[in-house]
Short mmCIF file of C-alpha atoms in Angstrom, two decimals:
data_model
loop_
_atom_site.label_atom_id
_atom_site.label_comp_id
_atom_site.label_asym_id
_atom_site.label_seq_id
_atom_site.Cartn_x
_atom_site.Cartn_y
_atom_site.Cartn_z
CA MET A 672 31.70 20.19 -36.87
CA ASP A 673 30.55 16.75 -37.93
CA ASN A 674 31.80 15.38 -34.65
CA MET A 675 29.86 17.96 -32.71
CA ASN A 676 26.68 17.11 -34.56
CA LEU A 677 27.28 13.45 -33.95
CA SER A 678 27.83 14.09 -30.27
CA LYS A 679 24.67 16.19 -30.11
CA HIS A 680 22.80 13.50 -31.93
CA ILE A 681 24.03 10.78 -29.59
CA SER A 682 23.22 12.86 -26.57
CA GLY A 683 19.79 13.65 -28.02
CA GLN A 684 19.16 9.97 -28.54
CA PHE A 685 20.33 9.27 -25.01
CA ASN A 686 17.94 11.88 -23.65
CA ALA A 687 15.15 10.32 -25.65
CA GLU A 688 15.99 6.93 -24.17
CA LEU A 689 15.96 8.28 -20.62
CA GLU A 690 12.69 10.06 -21.31
CA ASP A 691 11.22 6.88 -22.76
CA VAL A 692 12.18 4.75 -19.76
CA ARG A 693 10.79 7.39 -17.38
CA ASN A 694 7.53 7.35 -19.31
CA ARG A 695 7.40 3.58 -19.04
CA VAL A 696 7.83 3.82 -15.25
CA MET A 697 4.94 6.28 -15.14
CA ALA A 698 2.80 3.93 -17.24
CA MET A 699 3.67 1.06 -14.90
CA GLY A 700 2.87 3.30 -11.92
CA GLY A 701 -0.51 4.10 -13.47
CA LEU A 702 -1.26 0.40 -13.89
CA VAL A 703 -0.22 -0.39 -10.30
CA GLU A 704 -2.37 2.46 -9.02
CA GLU A 705 -5.32 1.06 -10.97
CA GLN A 706 -4.62 -2.40 -9.55
CA LEU A 707 -4.67 -1.07 -5.99
CA THR A 708 -7.81 0.99 -6.67
CA ASN A 709 -9.56 -2.11 -8.00
CA ALA A 710 -8.33 -4.29 -5.12
CA LEU A 711 -9.76 -1.80 -2.61
CA SER A 712 -12.98 -1.73 -4.58
CA VAL A 713 -13.16 -5.54 -4.27
CA LEU A 714 -12.80 -5.05 -0.49
CA GLN A 715 -15.98 -2.99 -0.63
CA SER A 716 -18.00 -4.97 -3.12
CA GLY A 717 -16.62 -8.51 -3.07
CA ASP A 718 -16.88 -8.31 -6.87
CA ASP A 719 -15.49 -11.64 -8.12
CA GLU A 720 -14.99 -10.55 -11.71
CA LEU A 721 -12.99 -7.49 -10.72
CA ALA A 722 -10.85 -9.60 -8.36
CA LYS A 723 -10.06 -12.00 -11.19
CA LYS A 724 -9.12 -9.08 -13.39
CA VAL A 725 -6.68 -7.77 -10.73
CA VAL A 726 -5.12 -11.22 -10.34
CA ALA A 727 -4.74 -11.67 -14.09
CA ARG A 728 -3.23 -8.23 -14.64
CA ASP A 729 -0.54 -8.75 -12.02
CA ARG A 730 1.38 -10.67 -14.68
CA LYS A 731 1.41 -7.53 -16.80
CA VAL A 732 2.93 -5.66 -13.82
CA ASN A 733 5.61 -8.35 -13.45
CA THR A 734 6.45 -8.20 -17.15
CA LEU A 735 6.80 -4.43 -17.00
CA GLU A 736 9.20 -4.69 -14.05
CA VAL A 737 11.49 -7.09 -15.91
CA SER A 738 11.40 -5.20 -19.21
CA ILE A 739 12.02 -1.76 -17.66
CA ASP A 740 14.84 -3.17 -15.54
CA GLU A 741 16.38 -4.73 -18.68
CA GLU A 742 16.11 -1.38 -20.43
CA CYS A 743 17.97 0.23 -17.49
CA THR A 744 20.78 -2.32 -17.79
CA ARG A 745 20.94 -1.77 -21.54
CA ILE A 746 21.22 1.99 -21.05
CA ILE A 747 24.03 1.58 -18.51
CA ALA A 748 25.95 -0.78 -20.79
CA LYS A 749 25.47 1.27 -23.96
CA ARG A 750 25.49 4.85 -22.69
CA GLN A 751 27.77 4.54 -19.68
CA PRO A 752 25.91 7.30 -17.86
CA ALA A 753 27.61 9.21 -15.07
CA ALA A 754 26.49 11.40 -12.18
CA SER A 755 22.80 12.30 -12.22
CA ASP A 756 22.04 10.26 -15.37
CA LEU A 757 23.37 7.13 -13.66
CA ARG A 758 21.48 7.96 -10.48
CA LEU A 759 18.29 8.33 -12.53
CA VAL A 760 18.72 4.91 -14.13
CA LEU A 761 19.48 3.26 -10.78
CA ALA A 762 16.57 5.04 -9.08
CA ILE A 763 14.26 3.80 -11.85
CA SER A 764 15.52 0.24 -11.50
CA LYS A 765 14.80 0.28 -7.76
CA THR A 766 11.44 2.05 -8.18
CA VAL A 767 10.05 -0.57 -10.57
CA SER A 768 11.01 -3.26 -8.06
CA ASP A 769 8.92 -1.53 -5.36
CA LEU A 770 6.07 -0.89 -7.80
CA GLU A 771 6.02 -4.59 -8.64
CA ARG A 772 5.71 -5.42 -4.96
CA ILE A 773 2.87 -2.93 -4.54
CA GLY A 774 1.25 -4.83 -7.41
CA ASP A 775 1.73 -8.08 -5.46
CA SER A 776 0.01 -6.50 -2.45
CA ALA A 777 -2.91 -5.41 -4.63
CA GLU A 778 -3.24 -8.92 -6.02
CA ARG A 779 -3.11 -10.39 -2.53
CA ILE A 780 -5.78 -8.01 -1.25
CA ALA A 781 -8.09 -8.72 -4.21
CA ARG A 782 -7.68 -12.47 -3.73
CA LEU A 783 -8.30 -12.40 0.04
CA ALA A 784 -11.17 -9.92 -0.26
CA THR A 785 -13.13 -12.05 -2.65
CA GLU A 786 -12.49 -15.31 -0.76
CA HIS A 787 -13.87 -13.90 2.45
CA HIS A 788 -16.63 -11.62 1.45
CA SER A 789 -19.59 -13.05 3.28
CA LYS A 790 -21.97 -10.63 4.99
CA ARG A 791 -20.49 -11.58 8.33
CA GLN A 792 -17.06 -10.47 7.25
CA ARG A 793 -18.00 -7.28 5.48
CA GLY A 794 -17.81 -5.49 8.82
CA MET A 795 -14.17 -6.43 9.18
CA LEU A 796 -13.30 -5.45 5.64
CA VAL A 797 -14.91 -2.06 6.14
CA SER A 798 -12.48 -1.38 8.98
CA MET A 799 -9.78 -1.16 6.33
CA ASP A 800 -11.49 1.58 4.32
CA ALA A 801 -9.70 4.59 5.80
CA MET A 802 -6.36 2.88 5.62
CA GLY A 803 -7.00 1.86 2.02
CA ARG A 804 -7.92 5.39 0.95
CA HIS A 805 -4.85 6.78 2.72
CA THR A 806 -2.48 4.28 1.14
CA LEU A 807 -3.92 4.90 -2.31
CA LYS A 808 -3.43 8.64 -1.84
CA MET A 809 0.19 8.03 -0.81
CA LEU A 810 0.78 5.95 -3.94
CA HIS A 811 -0.84 8.55 -6.18
CA GLU A 812 1.21 11.34 -4.66
CA VAL A 813 4.51 9.49 -4.77
CA LEU A 814 4.00 8.73 -8.48
CA ASP A 815 3.32 12.41 -8.99
CA ALA A 816 6.47 13.33 -7.03
CA PHE A 817 8.44 10.83 -9.11
CA ALA A 818 7.17 12.36 -12.36
CA ARG A 819 8.32 15.79 -11.20
CA MET A 820 11.32 14.50 -9.17
CA ASP A 821 10.02 16.69 -6.36
CA VAL A 822 12.13 16.31 -3.19
CA ASP A 823 9.88 18.42 -0.96
CA ALA A 824 6.87 16.28 -1.89
CA ALA A 825 8.95 13.12 -1.31
CA LEU A 826 9.85 14.28 2.21
CA ARG A 827 6.23 15.12 2.97
CA ILE A 828 4.86 11.83 1.62
CA HIS A 829 7.51 9.85 3.51
CA LYS A 830 6.11 11.20 6.77
CA GLU A 831 2.54 10.33 5.77
CA ASP A 832 3.33 6.66 6.31
CA ALA A 833 3.18 7.18 10.08
CA LYS A 834 -0.57 7.78 9.66
CA VAL A 835 -1.00 4.58 7.62
CA ASP A 836 0.89 2.70 10.34
CA ALA A 837 -1.40 4.13 13.02
CA GLU A 838 -4.48 3.15 11.00
CA TYR A 839 -3.03 -0.31 10.55
CA GLU A 840 -2.55 -0.69 14.30
CA ALA A 841 -6.19 0.34 14.80
CA VAL A 842 -7.35 -2.25 12.25
CA VAL A 843 -5.29 -4.95 13.99
CA ARG A 844 -6.83 -4.05 17.35
CA GLN A 845 -10.31 -4.21 15.87
CA LEU A 846 -9.64 -7.56 14.22
CA MET A 847 -8.32 -8.91 17.53
CA THR A 848 -11.62 -7.96 19.15
CA PHE A 849 -13.49 -9.86 16.43
CA MET A 850 -11.38 -12.94 17.08
CA MET A 851 -11.77 -12.81 20.85
CA GLU A 852 -15.52 -12.38 20.58
CA ASP A 853 -15.92 -15.26 18.16
CA PRO A 854 -12.96 -17.67 18.15
CA ARG A 855 -14.51 -19.68 15.32
CA SER A 856 -13.97 -16.67 13.09
CA ILE A 857 -10.20 -16.75 13.65
CA PRO A 858 -9.15 -18.38 10.35
CA ASN A 859 -11.21 -15.89 8.35
CA VAL A 860 -10.13 -12.89 10.41
CA LEU A 861 -6.49 -13.88 9.91
CA ASP A 862 -6.96 -13.65 6.17
CA VAL A 863 -8.33 -10.15 6.57
CA LEU A 864 -5.33 -9.40 8.77
CA TRP A 865 -3.01 -10.49 5.97
CA ALA A 866 -4.81 -8.13 3.62
CA ALA A 867 -4.36 -5.29 6.12
CA ARG A 868 -0.70 -6.17 6.44
CA ALA A 869 -0.29 -6.15 2.64
CA LEU A 870 -1.83 -2.69 2.57
CA GLU A 871 0.48 -1.46 5.32
CA ARG A 872 3.45 -2.68 3.28
CA VAL A 873 2.28 -0.53 0.34
CA GLY A 874 2.98 2.51 2.52
CA ASP A 875 6.50 1.24 3.19
CA ARG A 876 7.09 0.74 -0.53
CA CYS A 877 5.93 4.31 -1.20
CA GLN A 878 8.48 5.46 1.39
CA ASN A 879 11.19 3.59 -0.50
CA ILE A 880 10.25 5.41 -3.72
CA CYS A 881 10.47 8.72 -1.82
CA GLU A 882 14.02 7.76 -0.86
CA TYR A 883 14.95 7.06 -4.50
CA ILE A 884 13.62 10.49 -5.53
CA ILE A 885 15.83 12.11 -2.88
CA TYR A 886 18.76 9.96 -4.01
CA TYR A 887 18.35 11.02 -7.62
CA VAL A 888 17.92 14.73 -6.99
CA LYS A 889 20.30 15.20 -4.07
CA GLY A 890 22.79 12.40 -4.70
CA LYS A 891 22.38 11.19 -1.13
CA ASP A 892 21.37 7.68 -0.06
CA VAL A 893 18.96 8.32 2.81
CA ARG A 894 17.80 4.74 3.44
CA HIS A 895 17.68 3.83 7.12
CA LEU A 896 17.86 7.45 8.19
CA ASP A 897 15.27 9.30 10.22
CA MET A 898 13.47 11.81 7.97
CA ASN A 899 14.16 14.65 10.40
CA GLN A 900 17.87 13.92 10.06
CA VAL A 901 17.38 13.82 6.30
CA GLU A 902 15.78 17.27 6.26
CA ASP A 903 18.77 18.63 8.18
CA LEU A 904 21.10 16.87 5.77
CA LEU A 905 19.41 18.42 2.73
CA LYS A 906 19.31 21.98 4.07
CA MET B 1030 53.65 -1.61 -25.05
CA ASP B 1031 53.16 1.02 -22.39
CA ASN B 1032 49.53 1.18 -23.36
CA MET B 1033 49.17 -2.52 -23.00
CA ASN B 1034 50.68 -2.46 -19.55
CA LEU B 1035 48.43 0.39 -18.59
CA SER B 1036 45.42 -1.51 -19.86
CA LYS B 1037 46.50 -4.60 -17.96
CA HIS B 1038 47.05 -2.50 -14.88
CA ILE B 1039 43.65 -0.87 -15.10
CA SER B 1040 42.00 -4.19 -15.70
CA GLY B 1041 43.92 -5.68 -12.77
CA GLN B 1042 42.74 -2.87 -10.54
CA PHE B 1043 39.20 -3.33 -11.79
CA ASN B 1044 39.36 -7.03 -11.02
CA ALA B 1045 40.64 -6.21 -7.55
CA GLU B 1046 37.73 -3.82 -7.04
CA LEU B 1047 35.19 -6.43 -8.14
CA GLU B 1048 36.86 -9.00 -5.91
CA ASP B 1049 36.80 -6.57 -3.01
CA VAL B 1050 33.10 -5.78 -3.37
CA ARG B 1051 32.30 -9.50 -3.64
CA ASN B 1052 34.23 -10.12 -0.45
CA ARG B 1053 32.29 -7.37 1.28
CA VAL B 1054 29.01 -9.00 0.24
CA MET B 1055 30.24 -12.28 1.70
CA ALA B 1056 31.18 -10.52 4.94
CA MET B 1057 27.73 -8.90 5.06
CA GLY B 1058 26.18 -12.31 4.36
CA GLY B 1059 28.16 -13.79 7.24
CA LEU B 1060 26.91 -11.09 9.58
CA VAL B 1061 23.29 -11.56 8.48
CA GLU B 1062 23.61 -15.32 8.94
CA GLU B 1063 24.93 -14.72 12.45
CA GLN B 1064 22.04 -12.34 13.13
CA LEU B 1065 19.49 -14.95 12.07
CA THR B 1066 21.26 -17.68 14.06
CA ASN B 1067 21.16 -15.49 17.16
CA ALA B 1068 17.53 -14.50 16.60
CA LEU B 1069 16.54 -18.16 16.40
CA SER B 1070 18.56 -18.83 19.52
CA VAL B 1071 16.55 -16.09 21.29
CA LEU B 1072 13.40 -17.94 20.19
CA GLN B 1073 14.69 -20.95 22.14
CA SER B 1074 16.15 -19.23 25.17
CA GLY B 1075 14.40 -15.88 25.50
CA ASP B 1076 17.90 -14.49 26.18
CA ASP B 1077 17.38 -10.74 26.60
CA GLU B 1078 21.02 -9.77 26.21
CA LEU B 1079 21.38 -11.68 22.95
CA ALA B 1080 18.17 -10.11 21.64
CA LYS B 1081 19.53 -6.64 22.40
CA LYS B 1082 22.74 -7.52 20.60
CA VAL B 1083 20.80 -8.57 17.50
CA VAL B 1084 18.76 -5.37 17.55
CA ALA B 1085 21.87 -3.21 17.98
CA ARG B 1086 23.80 -4.95 15.21
CA ASP B 1087 21.04 -4.47 12.67
CA ARG B 1088 22.39 -0.93 12.21
CA LYS B 1089 25.69 -2.44 11.10
CA VAL B 1090 23.78 -4.49 8.50
CA ASN B 1091 22.03 -1.35 7.26
CA THR B 1092 25.33 0.53 7.00
CA LEU B 1093 26.88 -2.31 5.00
CA GLU B 1094 23.96 -2.29 2.56
CA VAL B 1095 24.35 1.40 1.85
CA SER B 1096 28.15 1.35 1.59
CA ILE B 1097 28.29 -1.72 -0.70
CA ASP B 1098 25.56 -0.26 -2.90
CA GLU B 1099 27.52 3.01 -3.11
CA GLU B 1100 30.60 1.06 -4.09
CA CYS B 1101 28.60 -0.63 -6.87
CA THR B 1102 27.47 2.76 -8.20
CA ARG B 1103 31.04 4.05 -8.03
CA ILE B 1104 32.31 1.04 -9.99
CA ILE B 1105 29.65 1.50 -12.68
CA ALA B 1106 30.47 5.21 -13.01
CA LYS B 1107 34.24 4.77 -13.00
CA ARG B 1108 34.75 1.45 -14.77
CA GLN B 1109 31.77 1.43 -17.11
CA PRO B 1110 31.55 -2.34 -16.94
CA ALA B 1111 29.80 -4.28 -19.69
CA ALA B 1112 28.34 -7.75 -20.09
CA SER B 1113 29.05 -10.10 -17.21
CA ASP B 1114 30.97 -7.48 -15.16
CA LEU B 1115 27.93 -5.22 -15.25
CA ARG B 1116 25.63 -8.10 -14.40
CA LEU B 1117 27.85 -8.94 -11.43
CA VAL B 1118 27.67 -5.40 -10.07
CA LEU B 1119 23.89 -5.22 -10.53
CA ALA B 1120 23.43 -8.68 -8.97
CA ILE B 1121 25.49 -7.54 -5.96
CA SER B 1122 23.46 -4.36 -5.59
CA LYS B 1123 20.21 -6.35 -5.52
CA THR B 1124 21.65 -9.06 -3.26
CA VAL B 1125 22.67 -6.62 -0.52
CA SER B 1126 19.15 -5.20 -0.57
CA ASP B 1127 17.70 -8.66 0.12
CA LEU B 1128 20.37 -9.41 2.74
CA GLU B 1129 19.44 -6.20 4.52
CA ARG B 1130 15.81 -7.29 4.61
CA ILE B 1131 16.78 -10.70 5.98
CA GLY B 1132 18.60 -8.71 8.67
CA ASP B 1133 15.36 -6.82 9.38
CA SER B 1134 13.53 -10.13 9.75
CA ALA B 1135 16.18 -11.37 12.22
CA GLU B 1136 15.84 -8.18 14.25
CA ARG B 1137 12.08 -8.49 14.25
CA ILE B 1138 12.21 -12.12 15.38
CA ALA B 1139 14.68 -11.34 18.18
CA ARG B 1140 12.52 -8.46 19.38
CA LEU B 1141 9.26 -10.43 19.34
CA ALA B 1142 10.84 -13.55 20.86
CA THR B 1143 12.15 -11.72 23.89
CA GLU B 1144 8.95 -9.75 24.43
CA HIS B 1145 6.84 -12.88 24.57
CA HIS B 1146 8.96 -15.46 26.19
CA SER B 1147 6.91 -16.49 29.16
CA LYS B 1148 6.66 -20.21 29.95
CA ARG B 1149 3.14 -20.22 28.55
CA GLN B 1150 4.37 -19.05 25.20
CA ARG B 1151 7.45 -21.21 24.88
CA GLY B 1152 5.28 -23.97 23.43
CA MET B 1153 4.26 -21.71 20.57
CA LEU B 1154 7.78 -20.56 19.90
CA VAL B 1155 9.02 -24.15 19.77
CA SER B 1156 6.61 -24.79 16.90
CA MET B 1157 8.86 -22.56 14.81
CA ASP B 1158 12.04 -24.61 15.41
CA ALA B 1159 11.97 -26.78 12.30
CA MET B 1160 11.09 -23.84 10.11
CA GLY B 1161 13.88 -21.79 11.67
CA ARG B 1162 16.49 -24.46 11.08
CA HIS B 1163 15.35 -24.91 7.52
CA THR B 1164 15.44 -21.21 6.73
CA LEU B 1165 18.88 -20.84 8.25
CA LYS B 1166 20.13 -23.73 6.11
CA MET B 1167 18.67 -22.05 3.02
CA LEU B 1168 20.46 -18.80 3.86
CA HIS B 1169 23.75 -20.60 4.50
CA GLU B 1170 23.53 -22.48 1.22
CA VAL B 1171 22.52 -19.49 -0.85
CA LEU B 1172 25.50 -17.51 0.46
CA ASP B 1173 27.70 -20.46 -0.46
CA ALA B 1174 26.14 -20.60 -3.93
CA PHE B 1175 26.69 -16.85 -4.29
CA ALA B 1176 30.37 -17.20 -3.35
CA ARG B 1177 30.82 -19.84 -6.04
CA MET B 1178 28.22 -18.37 -8.43
CA ASP B 1179 26.81 -21.88 -8.67
CA VAL B 1180 23.68 -22.00 -10.84
CA ASP B 1181 22.82 -25.64 -10.09
CA ALA B 1182 22.89 -24.95 -6.36
CA ALA B 1183 20.79 -21.80 -6.91
CA LEU B 1184 18.13 -23.80 -8.75
CA ARG B 1185 18.10 -26.45 -6.01
CA ILE B 1186 17.89 -23.93 -3.15
CA HIS B 1187 15.13 -22.02 -4.94
CA LYS B 1188 12.95 -25.13 -4.76
CA GLU B 1189 13.71 -25.63 -1.05
CA ASP B 1190 11.49 -22.66 -0.25
CA ALA B 1191 8.40 -24.78 -0.90
CA LYS B 1192 9.32 -26.76 2.23
CA VAL B 1193 9.70 -23.60 4.31
CA ASP B 1194 6.30 -22.46 3.04
CA ALA B 1195 4.74 -25.79 4.05
CA GLU B 1196 6.30 -25.54 7.52
CA TYR B 1197 5.03 -22.00 7.81
CA GLU B 1198 1.49 -23.13 6.99
CA ALA B 1199 1.79 -25.80 9.70
CA VAL B 1200 2.95 -23.18 12.23
CA VAL B 1201 0.03 -20.91 11.33
CA ARG B 1202 -2.44 -23.77 11.79
CA GLN B 1203 -0.94 -24.61 15.18
CA LEU B 1204 -1.05 -20.97 16.28
CA MET B 1205 -4.69 -20.75 15.21
CA THR B 1206 -5.44 -23.72 17.48
CA PHE B 1207 -3.75 -21.90 20.37
CA MET B 1208 -5.90 -18.84 19.74
CA MET B 1209 -9.15 -20.76 19.46
CA GLU B 1210 -8.44 -22.70 22.65
CA ASP B 1211 -7.56 -19.58 24.63
CA PRO B 1212 -8.88 -16.37 23.07
CA ARG B 1213 -7.18 -14.27 25.75
CA SER B 1214 -3.86 -15.37 24.29
CA ILE B 1215 -4.69 -13.85 20.89
CA PRO B 1216 -2.57 -10.66 21.16
CA ASN B 1217 0.49 -12.68 22.20
CA VAL B 1218 -0.05 -15.39 19.63
CA LEU B 1219 -0.34 -12.75 16.91
CA ASP B 1220 3.15 -11.53 17.79
CA VAL B 1221 4.48 -15.05 17.40
CA LEU B 1222 2.63 -15.22 14.10
CA TRP B 1223 4.45 -12.08 12.94
CA ALA B 1224 7.76 -13.70 13.84
CA ALA B 1225 6.80 -16.81 11.83
CA ARG B 1226 5.83 -14.59 8.94
CA ALA B 1227 9.19 -12.77 9.13
CA LEU B 1228 10.93 -16.13 9.00
CA GLU B 1229 8.89 -17.23 6.00
CA ARG B 1230 9.92 -14.04 4.21
CA VAL B 1231 13.60 -14.95 4.74
CA GLY B 1232 13.00 -17.95 2.46
CA ASP B 1233 11.56 -15.65 -0.21
CA ARG B 1234 14.61 -13.38 0.03
CA CYS B 1235 16.89 -16.37 -0.41
CA GLN B 1236 14.93 -17.24 -3.54
CA ASN B 1237 15.55 -13.73 -4.85
CA ILE B 1238 19.31 -14.17 -4.34
CA CYS B 1239 19.12 -17.47 -6.25
CA GLU B 1240 17.56 -15.53 -9.13
CA TYR B 1241 20.41 -12.97 -9.10
CA ILE B 1242 22.98 -15.80 -9.27
CA ILE B 1243 21.19 -17.20 -12.33
CA TYR B 1244 20.99 -13.70 -13.82
CA TYR B 1245 24.72 -13.13 -13.38
CA VAL B 1246 25.88 -16.50 -14.72
CA LYS B 1247 23.33 -17.04 -17.46
CA GLY B 1248 22.42 -13.47 -18.35
CA LYS B 1249 18.72 -14.27 -17.99
CA ASP B 1250 16.27 -12.46 -15.73
CA VAL B 1251 14.18 -15.32 -14.30
CA ARG B 1252 12.09 -13.34 -11.81
CA HIS B 1253 8.40 -14.30 -11.83
CA LEU B 1254 9.08 -17.50 -13.75
CA ASP B 1255 8.33 -20.98 -12.57
CA MET B 1256 11.60 -22.76 -11.73
CA ASN B 1257 10.70 -25.74 -13.93
CA GLN B 1258 10.38 -23.32 -16.85
CA VAL B 1259 13.72 -21.83 -15.81
CA GLU B 1260 15.44 -25.21 -15.89
CA ASP B 1261 14.14 -25.75 -19.43
CA LEU B 1262 15.31 -22.26 -20.36
CA LEU B 1263 18.83 -22.91 -19.08
CA LYS B 1264 19.26 -26.31 -20.75
#
């Protein structure tokens, strides 16, 4: 009887630990979402102070990645999780790595946006608006899907990236026109191009997180597979 | 006595499994190194057949990533490794993820190099030679350091990336000159720029692998730290 209580207690503690680390991922996700929101706002406004805030807070994102990943390692070593518990811990470890890189993209965008926010360039930056909104929506939704470990949402969001890619291609074409019309603008336009590229990569990172959700829930590693194949696989 | 033999036997098997998965990482590393070598050779020659080979073999790289990562998960679940064994398995899991992305860069470079290998553009591609050689050397050395789990080498290679970054900046400046001199060349030059960027990212991935080597040997997560700080930390 004592043993059973002990075992319940240990398991209860273990559950609490898993719950705690999940909550920390969600908190980190919230911070990264705020960073991207602010970076996109700098694109619009050129607000120097806000850009500095985004750059400074990226260190907080980095610290969260390392501390959550350490917590995952500690849980594996101490609790020796199996099956879905182990998959959860591994999915979390990979997710925080992608969230950290989304944070890097936000920092990069904020930095580039404020460096090149003359009137002349505002027109270029505006071309990224639709893409920015779309990427932010993808990030918001994937964090939501992660919180609920919702495979159907993950599959849907994964496909959304095709739209971000198309918007990115449109931005690149527009920026090329700018450069051809005014070759002196090339160095500045390239910086805007890097910002667009950083934003496009956010979509890819969101796709990765979708794959970890599917891995956790279904126990299948679907990296490098076509999502139509994946849907067949999960039927 | 029987128990002791059993325990020895299990431990022997476990060692064999760890050894096996390490060997598979080295084999994957060898393949990725070959992919990058061939991609850089396509930059020089524009060899279509070789480019196709690189593109086709990237699927093999992807498959290796997934299968080695699965093996890592299996080992964690079955062997419940602790301390340095666990760190080794986690370091391997992260390393194959970076190797896969180096493979993606190689594929991207091969694809872009063959698409834009007219005489006119060869001059631009040549500007990437030094950077290519340097990056390849970094990859070769980091795989060597991984095989020997050599922290001193990892620290040294980590610093090498600053040179790759400087070469990358020089390539970008040269490509900007091309674009300004002949604005019609902009779409093609941008593709070369993407190839240069992919190459620059290879250096970053090598740095990540250096960090996993330090993590395994020293038990310290040094991501996001300055390498001079790290050296002080490891003294």
